[in-house]
Coordinates of C-alpha atoms and ligand atoms in Angstrom, one line a residue:
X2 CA -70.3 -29.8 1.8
X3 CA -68.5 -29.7 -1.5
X4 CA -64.7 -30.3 -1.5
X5 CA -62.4 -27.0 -1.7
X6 CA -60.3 -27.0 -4.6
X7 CA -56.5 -27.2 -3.8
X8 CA -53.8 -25.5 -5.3
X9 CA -49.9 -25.4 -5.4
X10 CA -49.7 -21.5 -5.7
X11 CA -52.9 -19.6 -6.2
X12 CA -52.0 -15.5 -7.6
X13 CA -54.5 -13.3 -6.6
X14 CA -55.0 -10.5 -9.5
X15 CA -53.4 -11.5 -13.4
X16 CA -51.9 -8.0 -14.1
X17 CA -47.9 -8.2 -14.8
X18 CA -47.0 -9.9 -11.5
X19 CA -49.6 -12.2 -11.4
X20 CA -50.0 -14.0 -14.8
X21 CA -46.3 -14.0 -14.7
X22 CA -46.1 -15.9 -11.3
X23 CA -48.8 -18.4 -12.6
X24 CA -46.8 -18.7 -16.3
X25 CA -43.7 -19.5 -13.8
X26 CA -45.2 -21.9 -11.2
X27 CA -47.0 -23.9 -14.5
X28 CA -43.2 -24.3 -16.1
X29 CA -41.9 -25.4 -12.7
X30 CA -44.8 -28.2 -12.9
X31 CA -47.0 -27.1 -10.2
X32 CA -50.6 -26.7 -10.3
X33 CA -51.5 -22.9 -10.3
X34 CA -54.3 -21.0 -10.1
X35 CA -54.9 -16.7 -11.3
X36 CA -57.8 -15.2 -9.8
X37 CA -58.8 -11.4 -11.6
X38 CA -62.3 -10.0 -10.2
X39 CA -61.6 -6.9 -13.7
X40 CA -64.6 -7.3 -16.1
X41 CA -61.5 -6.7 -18.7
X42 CA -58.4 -9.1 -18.2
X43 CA -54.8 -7.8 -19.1
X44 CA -54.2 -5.6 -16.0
X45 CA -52.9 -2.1 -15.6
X46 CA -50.2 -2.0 -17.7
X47 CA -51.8 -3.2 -20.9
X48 CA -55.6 -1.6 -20.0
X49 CA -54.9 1.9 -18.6
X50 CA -51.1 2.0 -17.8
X51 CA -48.2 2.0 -20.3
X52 CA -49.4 0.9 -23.5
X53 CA -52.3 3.3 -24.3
X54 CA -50.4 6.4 -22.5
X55 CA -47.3 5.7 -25.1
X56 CA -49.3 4.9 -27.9
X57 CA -50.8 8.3 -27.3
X58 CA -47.7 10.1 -26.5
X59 CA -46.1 8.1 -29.9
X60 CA -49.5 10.2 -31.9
X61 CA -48.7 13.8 -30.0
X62 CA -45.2 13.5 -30.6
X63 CA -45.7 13.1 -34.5
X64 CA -48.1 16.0 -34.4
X65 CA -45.8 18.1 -32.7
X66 CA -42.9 17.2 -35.8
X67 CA -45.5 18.2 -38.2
X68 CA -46.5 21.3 -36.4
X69 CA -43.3 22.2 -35.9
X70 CA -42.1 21.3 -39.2
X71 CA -40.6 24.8 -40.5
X72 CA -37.2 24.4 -38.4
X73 CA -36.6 21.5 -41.0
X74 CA -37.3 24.0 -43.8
X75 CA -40.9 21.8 -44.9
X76 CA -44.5 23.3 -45.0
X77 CA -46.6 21.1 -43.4
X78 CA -50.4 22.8 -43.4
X79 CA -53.2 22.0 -41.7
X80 CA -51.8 19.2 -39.2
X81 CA -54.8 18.5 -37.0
X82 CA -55.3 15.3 -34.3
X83 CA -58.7 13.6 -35.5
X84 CA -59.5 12.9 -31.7
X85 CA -62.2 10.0 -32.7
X86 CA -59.4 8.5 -34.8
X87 CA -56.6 8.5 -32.7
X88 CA -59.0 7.1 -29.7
X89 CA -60.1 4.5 -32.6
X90 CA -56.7 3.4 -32.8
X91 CA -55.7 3.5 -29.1
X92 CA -58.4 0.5 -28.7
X93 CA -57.6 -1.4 -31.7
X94 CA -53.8 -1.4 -30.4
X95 CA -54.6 -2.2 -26.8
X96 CA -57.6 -4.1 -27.9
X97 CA -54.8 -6.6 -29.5
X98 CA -52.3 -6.4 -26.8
X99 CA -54.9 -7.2 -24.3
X100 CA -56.6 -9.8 -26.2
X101 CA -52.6 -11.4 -26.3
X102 CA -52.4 -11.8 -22.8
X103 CA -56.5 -13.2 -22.5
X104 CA -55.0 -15.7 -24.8
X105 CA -51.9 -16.9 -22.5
X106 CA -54.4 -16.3 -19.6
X107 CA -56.9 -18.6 -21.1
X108 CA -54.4 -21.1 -22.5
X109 CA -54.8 -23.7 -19.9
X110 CA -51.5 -24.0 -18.3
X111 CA -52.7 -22.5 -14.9
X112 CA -56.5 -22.0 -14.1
X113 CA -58.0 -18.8 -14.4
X114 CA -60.5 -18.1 -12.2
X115 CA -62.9 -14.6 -12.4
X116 CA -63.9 -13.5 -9.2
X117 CA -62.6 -11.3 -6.6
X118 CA -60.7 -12.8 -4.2
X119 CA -59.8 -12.4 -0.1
X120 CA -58.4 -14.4 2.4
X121 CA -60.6 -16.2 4.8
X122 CA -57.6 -17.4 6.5
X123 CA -53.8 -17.8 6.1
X124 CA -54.0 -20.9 3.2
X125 CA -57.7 -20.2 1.9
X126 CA -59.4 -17.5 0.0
X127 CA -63.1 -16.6 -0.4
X128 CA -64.1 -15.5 -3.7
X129 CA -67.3 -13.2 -5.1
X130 CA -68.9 -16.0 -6.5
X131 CA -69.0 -17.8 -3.1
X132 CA -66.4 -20.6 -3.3
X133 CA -63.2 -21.3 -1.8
X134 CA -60.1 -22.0 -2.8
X135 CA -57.0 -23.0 -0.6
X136 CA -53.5 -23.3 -1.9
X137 CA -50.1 -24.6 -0.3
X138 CA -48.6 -20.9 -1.1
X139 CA -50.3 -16.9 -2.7
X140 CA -48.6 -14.2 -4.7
X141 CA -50.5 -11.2 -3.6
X142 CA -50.5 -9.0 -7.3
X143 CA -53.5 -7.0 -6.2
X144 CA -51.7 -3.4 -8.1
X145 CA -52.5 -0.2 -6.9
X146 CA -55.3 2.5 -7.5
X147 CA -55.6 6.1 -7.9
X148 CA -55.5 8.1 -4.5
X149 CA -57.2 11.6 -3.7
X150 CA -54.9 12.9 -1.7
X151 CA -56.7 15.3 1.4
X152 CA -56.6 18.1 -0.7
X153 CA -59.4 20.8 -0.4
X154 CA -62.4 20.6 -2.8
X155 CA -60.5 17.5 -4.6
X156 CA -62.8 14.7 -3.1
X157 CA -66.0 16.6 -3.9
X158 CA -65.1 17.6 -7.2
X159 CA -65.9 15.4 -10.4
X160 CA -62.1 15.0 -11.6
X161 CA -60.8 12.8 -14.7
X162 CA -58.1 10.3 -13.6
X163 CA -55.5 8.8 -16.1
X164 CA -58.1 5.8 -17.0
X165 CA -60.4 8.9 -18.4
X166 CA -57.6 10.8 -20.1
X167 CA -56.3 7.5 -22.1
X168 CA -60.0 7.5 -23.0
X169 CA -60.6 10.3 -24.4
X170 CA -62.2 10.8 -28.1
X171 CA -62.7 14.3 -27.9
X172 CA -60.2 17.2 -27.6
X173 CA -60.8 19.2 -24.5
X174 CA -60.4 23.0 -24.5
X175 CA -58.7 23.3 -21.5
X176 CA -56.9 21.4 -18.7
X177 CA -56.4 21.7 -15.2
X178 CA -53.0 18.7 -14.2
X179 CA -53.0 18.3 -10.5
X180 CA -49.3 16.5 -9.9
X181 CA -45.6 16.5 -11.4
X182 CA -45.3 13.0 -11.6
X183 CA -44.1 10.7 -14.4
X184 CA -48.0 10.2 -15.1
X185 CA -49.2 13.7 -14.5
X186 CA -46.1 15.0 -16.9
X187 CA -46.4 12.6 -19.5
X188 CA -50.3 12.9 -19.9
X189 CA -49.9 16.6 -19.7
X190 CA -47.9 16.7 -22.7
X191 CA -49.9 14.5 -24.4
X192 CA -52.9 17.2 -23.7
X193 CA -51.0 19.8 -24.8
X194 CA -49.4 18.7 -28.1
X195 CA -52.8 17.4 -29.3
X196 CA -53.8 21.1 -28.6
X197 CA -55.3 21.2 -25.4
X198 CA -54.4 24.9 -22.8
X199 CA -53.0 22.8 -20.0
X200 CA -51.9 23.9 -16.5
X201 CA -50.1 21.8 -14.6
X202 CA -50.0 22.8 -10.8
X203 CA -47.4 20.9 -9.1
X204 CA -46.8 21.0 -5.2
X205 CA -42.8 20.0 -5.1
X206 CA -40.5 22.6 -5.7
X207 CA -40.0 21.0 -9.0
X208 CA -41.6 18.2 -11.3
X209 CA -40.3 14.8 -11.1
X210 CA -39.4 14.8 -7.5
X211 CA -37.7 11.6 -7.7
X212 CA -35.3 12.9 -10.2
X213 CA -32.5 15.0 -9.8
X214 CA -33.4 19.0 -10.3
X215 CA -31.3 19.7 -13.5
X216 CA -33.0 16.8 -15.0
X217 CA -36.3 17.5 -14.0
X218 CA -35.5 21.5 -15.1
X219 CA -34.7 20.5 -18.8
X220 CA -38.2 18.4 -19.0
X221 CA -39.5 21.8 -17.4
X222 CA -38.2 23.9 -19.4
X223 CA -39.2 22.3 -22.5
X224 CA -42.9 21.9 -21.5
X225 CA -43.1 26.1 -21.1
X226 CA -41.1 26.2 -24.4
X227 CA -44.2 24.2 -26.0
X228 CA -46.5 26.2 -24.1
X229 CA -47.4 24.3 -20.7
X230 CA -48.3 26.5 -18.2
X231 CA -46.6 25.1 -15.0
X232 CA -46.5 26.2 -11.5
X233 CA -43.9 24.3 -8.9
X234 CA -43.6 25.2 -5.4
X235 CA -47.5 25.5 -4.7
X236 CA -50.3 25.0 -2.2
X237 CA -53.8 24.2 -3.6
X238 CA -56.3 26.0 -1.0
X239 CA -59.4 25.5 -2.7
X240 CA -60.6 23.6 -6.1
X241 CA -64.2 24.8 -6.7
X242 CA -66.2 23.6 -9.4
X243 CA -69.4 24.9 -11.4
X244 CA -71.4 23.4 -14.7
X245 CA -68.7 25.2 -17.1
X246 CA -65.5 24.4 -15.3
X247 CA -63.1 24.1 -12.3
X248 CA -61.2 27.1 -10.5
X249 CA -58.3 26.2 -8.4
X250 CA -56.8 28.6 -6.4
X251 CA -53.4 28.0 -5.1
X252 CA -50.6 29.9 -3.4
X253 CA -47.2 30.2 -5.2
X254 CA -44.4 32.2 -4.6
X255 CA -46.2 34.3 -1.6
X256 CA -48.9 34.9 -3.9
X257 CA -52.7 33.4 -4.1
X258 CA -53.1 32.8 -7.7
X259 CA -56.4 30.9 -9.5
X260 CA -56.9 29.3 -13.0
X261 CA -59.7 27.9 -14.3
X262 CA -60.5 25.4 -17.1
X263 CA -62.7 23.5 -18.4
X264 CA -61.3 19.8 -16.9
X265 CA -59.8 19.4 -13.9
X266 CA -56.9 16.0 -13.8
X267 CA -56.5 14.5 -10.5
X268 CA -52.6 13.2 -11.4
X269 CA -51.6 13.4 -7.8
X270 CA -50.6 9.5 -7.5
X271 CA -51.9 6.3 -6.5
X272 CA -52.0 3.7 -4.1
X273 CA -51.6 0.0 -3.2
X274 CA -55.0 -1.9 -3.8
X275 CA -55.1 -4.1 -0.8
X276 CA -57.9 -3.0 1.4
X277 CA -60.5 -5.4 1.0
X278 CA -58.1 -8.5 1.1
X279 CA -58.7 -9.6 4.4
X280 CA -55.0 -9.8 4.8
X281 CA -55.2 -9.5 8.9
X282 CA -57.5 -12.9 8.5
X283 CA -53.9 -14.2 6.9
X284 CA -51.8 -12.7 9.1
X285 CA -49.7 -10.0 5.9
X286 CA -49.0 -7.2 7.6
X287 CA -49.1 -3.6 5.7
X288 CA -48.2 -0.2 5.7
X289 CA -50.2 2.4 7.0
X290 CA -50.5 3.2 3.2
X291 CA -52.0 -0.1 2.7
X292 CA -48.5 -1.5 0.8
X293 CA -47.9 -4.8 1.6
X294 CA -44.8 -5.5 3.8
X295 CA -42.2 -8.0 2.4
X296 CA -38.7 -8.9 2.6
X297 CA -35.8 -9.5 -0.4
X298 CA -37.8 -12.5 -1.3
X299 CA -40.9 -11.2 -1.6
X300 CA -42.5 -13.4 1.9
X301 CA -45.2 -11.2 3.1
X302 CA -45.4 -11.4 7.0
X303 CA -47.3 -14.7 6.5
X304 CA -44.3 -16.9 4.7
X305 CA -45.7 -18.9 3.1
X306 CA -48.0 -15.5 1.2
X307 CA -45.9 -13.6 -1.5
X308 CA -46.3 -10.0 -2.7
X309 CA -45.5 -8.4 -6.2
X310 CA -45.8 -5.4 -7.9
X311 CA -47.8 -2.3 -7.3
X312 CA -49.4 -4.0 -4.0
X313 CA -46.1 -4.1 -2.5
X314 CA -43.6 -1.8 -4.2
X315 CA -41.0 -0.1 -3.8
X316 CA -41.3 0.6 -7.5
X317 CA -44.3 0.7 -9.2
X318 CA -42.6 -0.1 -12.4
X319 CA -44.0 -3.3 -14.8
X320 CA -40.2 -4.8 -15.2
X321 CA -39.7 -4.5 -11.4
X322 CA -43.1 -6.5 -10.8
X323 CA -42.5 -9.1 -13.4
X324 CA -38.9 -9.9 -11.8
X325 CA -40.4 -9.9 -7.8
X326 CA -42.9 -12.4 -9.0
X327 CA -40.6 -14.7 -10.9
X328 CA -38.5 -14.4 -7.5
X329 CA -41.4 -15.2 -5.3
X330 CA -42.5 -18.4 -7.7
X331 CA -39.0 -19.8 -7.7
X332 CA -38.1 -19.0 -4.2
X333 CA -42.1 -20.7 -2.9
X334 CA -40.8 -23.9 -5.0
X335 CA -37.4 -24.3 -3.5
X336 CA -35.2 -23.3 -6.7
X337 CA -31.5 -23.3 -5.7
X338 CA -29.3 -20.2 -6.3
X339 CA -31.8 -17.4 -6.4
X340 CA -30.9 -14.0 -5.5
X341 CA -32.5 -10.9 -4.7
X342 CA -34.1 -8.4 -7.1
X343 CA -30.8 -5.9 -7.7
X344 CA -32.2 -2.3 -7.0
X345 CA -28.6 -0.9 -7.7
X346 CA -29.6 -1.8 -11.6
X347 CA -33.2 0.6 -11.1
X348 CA -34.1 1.5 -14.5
X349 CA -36.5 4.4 -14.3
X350 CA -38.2 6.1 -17.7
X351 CA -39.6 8.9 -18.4
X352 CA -41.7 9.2 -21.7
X353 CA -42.0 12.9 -22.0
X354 CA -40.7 15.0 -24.7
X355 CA -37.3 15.1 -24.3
X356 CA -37.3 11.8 -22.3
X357 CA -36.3 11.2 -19.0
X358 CA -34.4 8.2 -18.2
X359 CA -31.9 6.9 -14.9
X360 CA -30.2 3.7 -14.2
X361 CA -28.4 2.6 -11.4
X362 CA -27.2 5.2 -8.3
X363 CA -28.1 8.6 -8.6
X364 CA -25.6 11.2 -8.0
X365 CA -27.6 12.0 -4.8
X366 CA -27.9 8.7 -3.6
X367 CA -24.1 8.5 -4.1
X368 CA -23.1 11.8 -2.3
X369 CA -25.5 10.9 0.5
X370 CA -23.6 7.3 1.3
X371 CA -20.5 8.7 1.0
X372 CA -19.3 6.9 -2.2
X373 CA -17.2 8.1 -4.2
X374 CA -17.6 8.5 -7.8
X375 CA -16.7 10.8 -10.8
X376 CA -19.1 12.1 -13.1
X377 CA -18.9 13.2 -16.5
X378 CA -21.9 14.7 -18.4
X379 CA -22.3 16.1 -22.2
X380 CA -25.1 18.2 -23.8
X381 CA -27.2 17.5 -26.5
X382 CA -27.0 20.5 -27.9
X383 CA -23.0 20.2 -28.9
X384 CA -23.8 16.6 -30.2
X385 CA -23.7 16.5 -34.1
X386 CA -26.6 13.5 -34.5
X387 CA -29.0 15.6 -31.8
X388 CA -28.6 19.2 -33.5
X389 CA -29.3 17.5 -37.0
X390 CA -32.4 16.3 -35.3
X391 CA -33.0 19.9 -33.7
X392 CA -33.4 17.2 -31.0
X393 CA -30.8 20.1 -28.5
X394 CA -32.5 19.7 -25.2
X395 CA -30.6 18.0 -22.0
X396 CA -27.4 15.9 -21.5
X397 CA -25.9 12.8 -20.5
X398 CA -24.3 11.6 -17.3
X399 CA -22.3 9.0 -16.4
X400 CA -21.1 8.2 -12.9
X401 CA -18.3 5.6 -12.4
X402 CA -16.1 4.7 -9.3
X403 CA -12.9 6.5 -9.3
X404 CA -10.5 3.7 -9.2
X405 CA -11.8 1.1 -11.5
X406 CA -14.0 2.8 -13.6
X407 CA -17.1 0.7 -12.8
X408 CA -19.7 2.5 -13.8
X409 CA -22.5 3.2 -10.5
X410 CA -25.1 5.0 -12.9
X411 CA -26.4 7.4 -15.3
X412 CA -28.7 10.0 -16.2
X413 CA -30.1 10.5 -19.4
X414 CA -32.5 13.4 -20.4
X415 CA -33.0 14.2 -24.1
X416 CA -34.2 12.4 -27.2
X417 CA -35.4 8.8 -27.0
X418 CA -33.2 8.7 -24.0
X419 CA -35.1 5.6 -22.8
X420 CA -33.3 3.7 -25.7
X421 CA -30.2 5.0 -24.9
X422 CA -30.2 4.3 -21.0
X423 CA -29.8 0.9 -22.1
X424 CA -26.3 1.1 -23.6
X425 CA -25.7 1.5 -19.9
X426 CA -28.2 -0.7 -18.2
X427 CA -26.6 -3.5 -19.9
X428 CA -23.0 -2.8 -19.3
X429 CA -24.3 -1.7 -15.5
X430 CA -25.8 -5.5 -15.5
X431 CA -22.3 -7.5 -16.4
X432 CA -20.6 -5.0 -13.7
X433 CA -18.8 -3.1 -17.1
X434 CA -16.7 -0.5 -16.2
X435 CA -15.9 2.9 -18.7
X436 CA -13.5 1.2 -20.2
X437 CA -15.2 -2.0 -21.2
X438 CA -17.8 0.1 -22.9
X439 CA -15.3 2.3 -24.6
X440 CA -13.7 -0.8 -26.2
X441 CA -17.1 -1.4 -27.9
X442 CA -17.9 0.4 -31.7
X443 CA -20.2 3.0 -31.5
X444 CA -21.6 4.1 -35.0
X445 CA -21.3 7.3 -36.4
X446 CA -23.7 9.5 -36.3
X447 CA -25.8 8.1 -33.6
X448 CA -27.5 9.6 -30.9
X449 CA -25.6 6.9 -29.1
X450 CA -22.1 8.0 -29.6
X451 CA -23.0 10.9 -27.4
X452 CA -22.1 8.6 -24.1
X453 CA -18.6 7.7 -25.1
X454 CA -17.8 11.5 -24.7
X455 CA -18.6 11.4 -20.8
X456 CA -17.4 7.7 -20.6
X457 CA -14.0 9.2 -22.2
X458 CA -13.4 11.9 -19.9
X459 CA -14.2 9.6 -16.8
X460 CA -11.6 7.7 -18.5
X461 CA -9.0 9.9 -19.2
X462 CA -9.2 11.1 -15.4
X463 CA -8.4 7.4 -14.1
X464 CA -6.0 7.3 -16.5
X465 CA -4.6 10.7 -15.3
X466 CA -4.8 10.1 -11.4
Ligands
FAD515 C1 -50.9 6.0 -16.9 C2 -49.8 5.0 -16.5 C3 -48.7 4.8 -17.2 C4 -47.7 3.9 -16.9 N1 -46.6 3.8 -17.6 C5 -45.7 2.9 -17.3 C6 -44.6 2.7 -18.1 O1 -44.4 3.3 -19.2 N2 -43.6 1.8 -17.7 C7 -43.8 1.1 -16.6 O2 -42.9 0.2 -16.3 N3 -44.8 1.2 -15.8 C8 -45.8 2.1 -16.1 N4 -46.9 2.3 -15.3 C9 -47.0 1.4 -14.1 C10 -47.4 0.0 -14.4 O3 -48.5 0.0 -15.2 C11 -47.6 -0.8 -13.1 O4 -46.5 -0.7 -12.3 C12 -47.9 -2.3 -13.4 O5 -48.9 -2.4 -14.4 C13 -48.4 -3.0 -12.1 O6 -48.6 -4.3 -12.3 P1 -49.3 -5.2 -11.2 O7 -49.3 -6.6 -11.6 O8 -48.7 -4.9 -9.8 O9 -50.8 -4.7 -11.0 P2 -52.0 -4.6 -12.1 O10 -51.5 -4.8 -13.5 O11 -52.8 -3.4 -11.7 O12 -52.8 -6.0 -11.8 C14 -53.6 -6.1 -10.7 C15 -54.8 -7.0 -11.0 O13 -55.4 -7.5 -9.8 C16 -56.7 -7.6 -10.0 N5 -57.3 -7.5 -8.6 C17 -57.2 -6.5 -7.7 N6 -57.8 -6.9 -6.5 C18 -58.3 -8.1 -6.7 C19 -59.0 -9.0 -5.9 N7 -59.3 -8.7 -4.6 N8 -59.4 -10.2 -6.4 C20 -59.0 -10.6 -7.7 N9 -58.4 -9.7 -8.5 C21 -58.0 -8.5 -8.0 C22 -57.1 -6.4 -10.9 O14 -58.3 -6.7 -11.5 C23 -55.9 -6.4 -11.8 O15 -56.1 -7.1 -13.0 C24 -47.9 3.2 -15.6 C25 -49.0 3.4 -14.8 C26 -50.0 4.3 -15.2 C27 -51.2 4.5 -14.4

């Protein structure tokens, strides 16, 4: 019987929390293994996920300038999106990006290894092509996929998922957006500015659940200002399709309404990619959604197995699963002074048009624990740098303990918001309070300055108390 190859840390999947717990373990000296079953390497983020869908958005939202032009007193005729090019370029760009990471995949410091991969028991894995591998300790980087929620008609319609809509060299004529998420938004957008009719039927009361309503209101309000026709608040009873189209009929505001287009987009979310792992011949437990359990080190049930990323949450975010697996890596190998991944710092994005973007506590999160905080918020539209821009929608919030003036989080929604967010992020992350960041320049006229009006006010009222 041939001998089973041995490894210090094998990482099953080489998305963003894989290949970057193999890059780790190979600097730490130890012998490290990625297996990736994809017939294209680079994972979600670079493939399907964030790259394409912003180069995308980055193409809509010059269109949209051009189109829109006239408020900035120019004549810009006969801006069109050349579908075939802009797909054209989508690949080249990604094409790059993922042939980058094939590179550092390929590079030799860890194995890589292309197979699928499951556990055959807690310290060895089976994989496609029919050998086994064992290793001392796993990082579980599996990601997630798309879901079909039980929604009638969905799972026996034919329904394009993000993957097809980042694909697309073709304009279609009309849309149907199933979701109000950061994916179903931002694609929707994305539709719409290159000229598709969209509808986006969303079953929350508003889009962007997870954000706070006045946020998610300005994003809303600005997608029916550019023409989105959105519905919150619904119930989708049935989705039936023919060979011209898909009719969805939903209820909304006490009344059955139906839409029809010629695409229907299932946006409605995904899910953890970890059925198939034999992870009960390992002893991980999961969810009853199939996400892995863990605990602040990233130890599945099995200690000596390791989660990261989509697989395991709690944010499906490509920062997030880069720093669990760099925690997981260091804390496997015994490296002294290691803490936690700090979920007070959360920095969320959202790459709509205006932008969306939230670090730290949000102000619900603060009034439901009881802590105390002031907030102080300022609107684009009375910002000097943002009106020369006709950039007017949304505002920005800052929340800071009362005392001290530390600041516990903000709430950005307006232009390129997820730059600013970072004039926070970073103060958040060397505890800064208002008045550290107040004692920094902040050039005139930025979009920037526009935080050191809240920042001021918080500060005055500290002063004042
Ligand atoms: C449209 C879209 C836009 C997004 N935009 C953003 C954004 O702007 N910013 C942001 O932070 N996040 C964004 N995300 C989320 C982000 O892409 C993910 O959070 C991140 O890529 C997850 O990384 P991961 O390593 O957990 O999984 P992945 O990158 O999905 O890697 C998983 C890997 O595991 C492999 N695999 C799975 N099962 C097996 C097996 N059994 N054996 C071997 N290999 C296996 C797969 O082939 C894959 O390569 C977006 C997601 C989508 C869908």
């Amino acid at each position: 019987m041939a001998k089973i190859k041995s490894y210090d840390l094998i990482c099953i999947g080489g998305g963003s929390a894989g290949f970057n717990a193999a890059r780790v373990a190979a600097d730490l000296g130890r012998k490290a293994a990625v297996i990736d079953g994809a017939r294209e390497l680079g994972g979600l983020c670079i493939l399907k996920g964030c790259m394409p869908s912003k180069t995308l958005l980055y193409t809509a939202e010059i269109l949209h300038h051009a189109r829109t032009a006239a408020k900035f007193g120019l004549r810009v005729r006969g801006a069109a999106p050349d579908m075939r090019a802009v797909h054209a370029r989508k690949k080249r760009i990604i094409g790059e990006f993922a042939d980058y990471r094939q590179r550092a995949l390929t590079a030799g410091k860890f194995d890589l290894i292309r197979a699928q991969a499951k556990f055959e028991d807690a310290h060895t894995v089976l994989l496609s092509d029919g050998r086994r591998l064992r290793a001392k300790f796993f990082l579980i980087g599996t990601g997630s996929k798309i879901s079909v929620p039980p929604v009638p008609g969905l799972r026996e319609a034919k329904f394009w998922t993000s993957d097809d809509v980042l694909d697309l060299d073709f304009l279609p004529q009309s849309v149907l957006v199933l979701g109000g998420g950061i994916v179903a938004c931002e694609l929707a957008q994305f539709l719409s500015r290159m000229g598709t009719k969209v509808t986006l039927i969303q079953r929350s009361r508003h889009i962007l659940r997870d954000h706070s309503e006045a946020a998610s209101e300005v994003v809303q309000r600005a997608f029916v200002d550019e023409g989105i026709e959105l519905f919150a608040g619904t119930k989708i009873l049935a989705i039936k399709q023919d060979a011209r189209g898909t009719t969805v009929r939903f209820e909304h505001d006490g009344r059955v309404i139906t839409r029809r287009a010629a695409h229907l987009f299932n946006a409605l979310g995904r899910e953890p990619n970890t059925a198939g792992l034999g992870l009960d011949a390992a002893g991980v437990r999961t969810r009853p959604d199939g996400q892995i359990v863990i605990n602040r080190w990233q130890q599945t049930s099995a200690p000596h197995i390791y989660a990261a990323g989509d697989c395991s949450g709690p944010h499906e975010i490509v920062h997030v699963a880069i720093q669990q697996a760099e925690l997981a890596v260091r804390h496997a190998f015994g490296v002294k002074g290691l803490k936690p991944v700090d979920y007070s710092l959360l920095l969320n994005v959202v790459f709509t048009d205006p932008q969306l973007a939230t670090v730290g506590s949000l102000e619900s999160e603060l009034q439901a624990k009881g802590t105390p905080y002031l907030a102080a918020s300022y609107p684009f539209d009375d910002h000097g740098k943002s009106i020369l821009m006709e950039a007017k929608y949304g505002y920005v919030k800052v929340l800071a303990d009362p005392k001290r003036g530390r600041i516990l989080g903000a709430e950005i929604v307006g232009k390129d918001a997820g730059e600013l967010i970072h004039v926070i992020s970073v103060a958040m992350a060397q505890r800064g309070t208002v008045f550290d960041l107040l004692r920094a320049p902040w050039y005139h006229p930025t979009l920037a300055e526009i935080l050191t009006y809240p920042l001021e006010e918080i500060a005055d009222r500290i002063r004042g108390a």
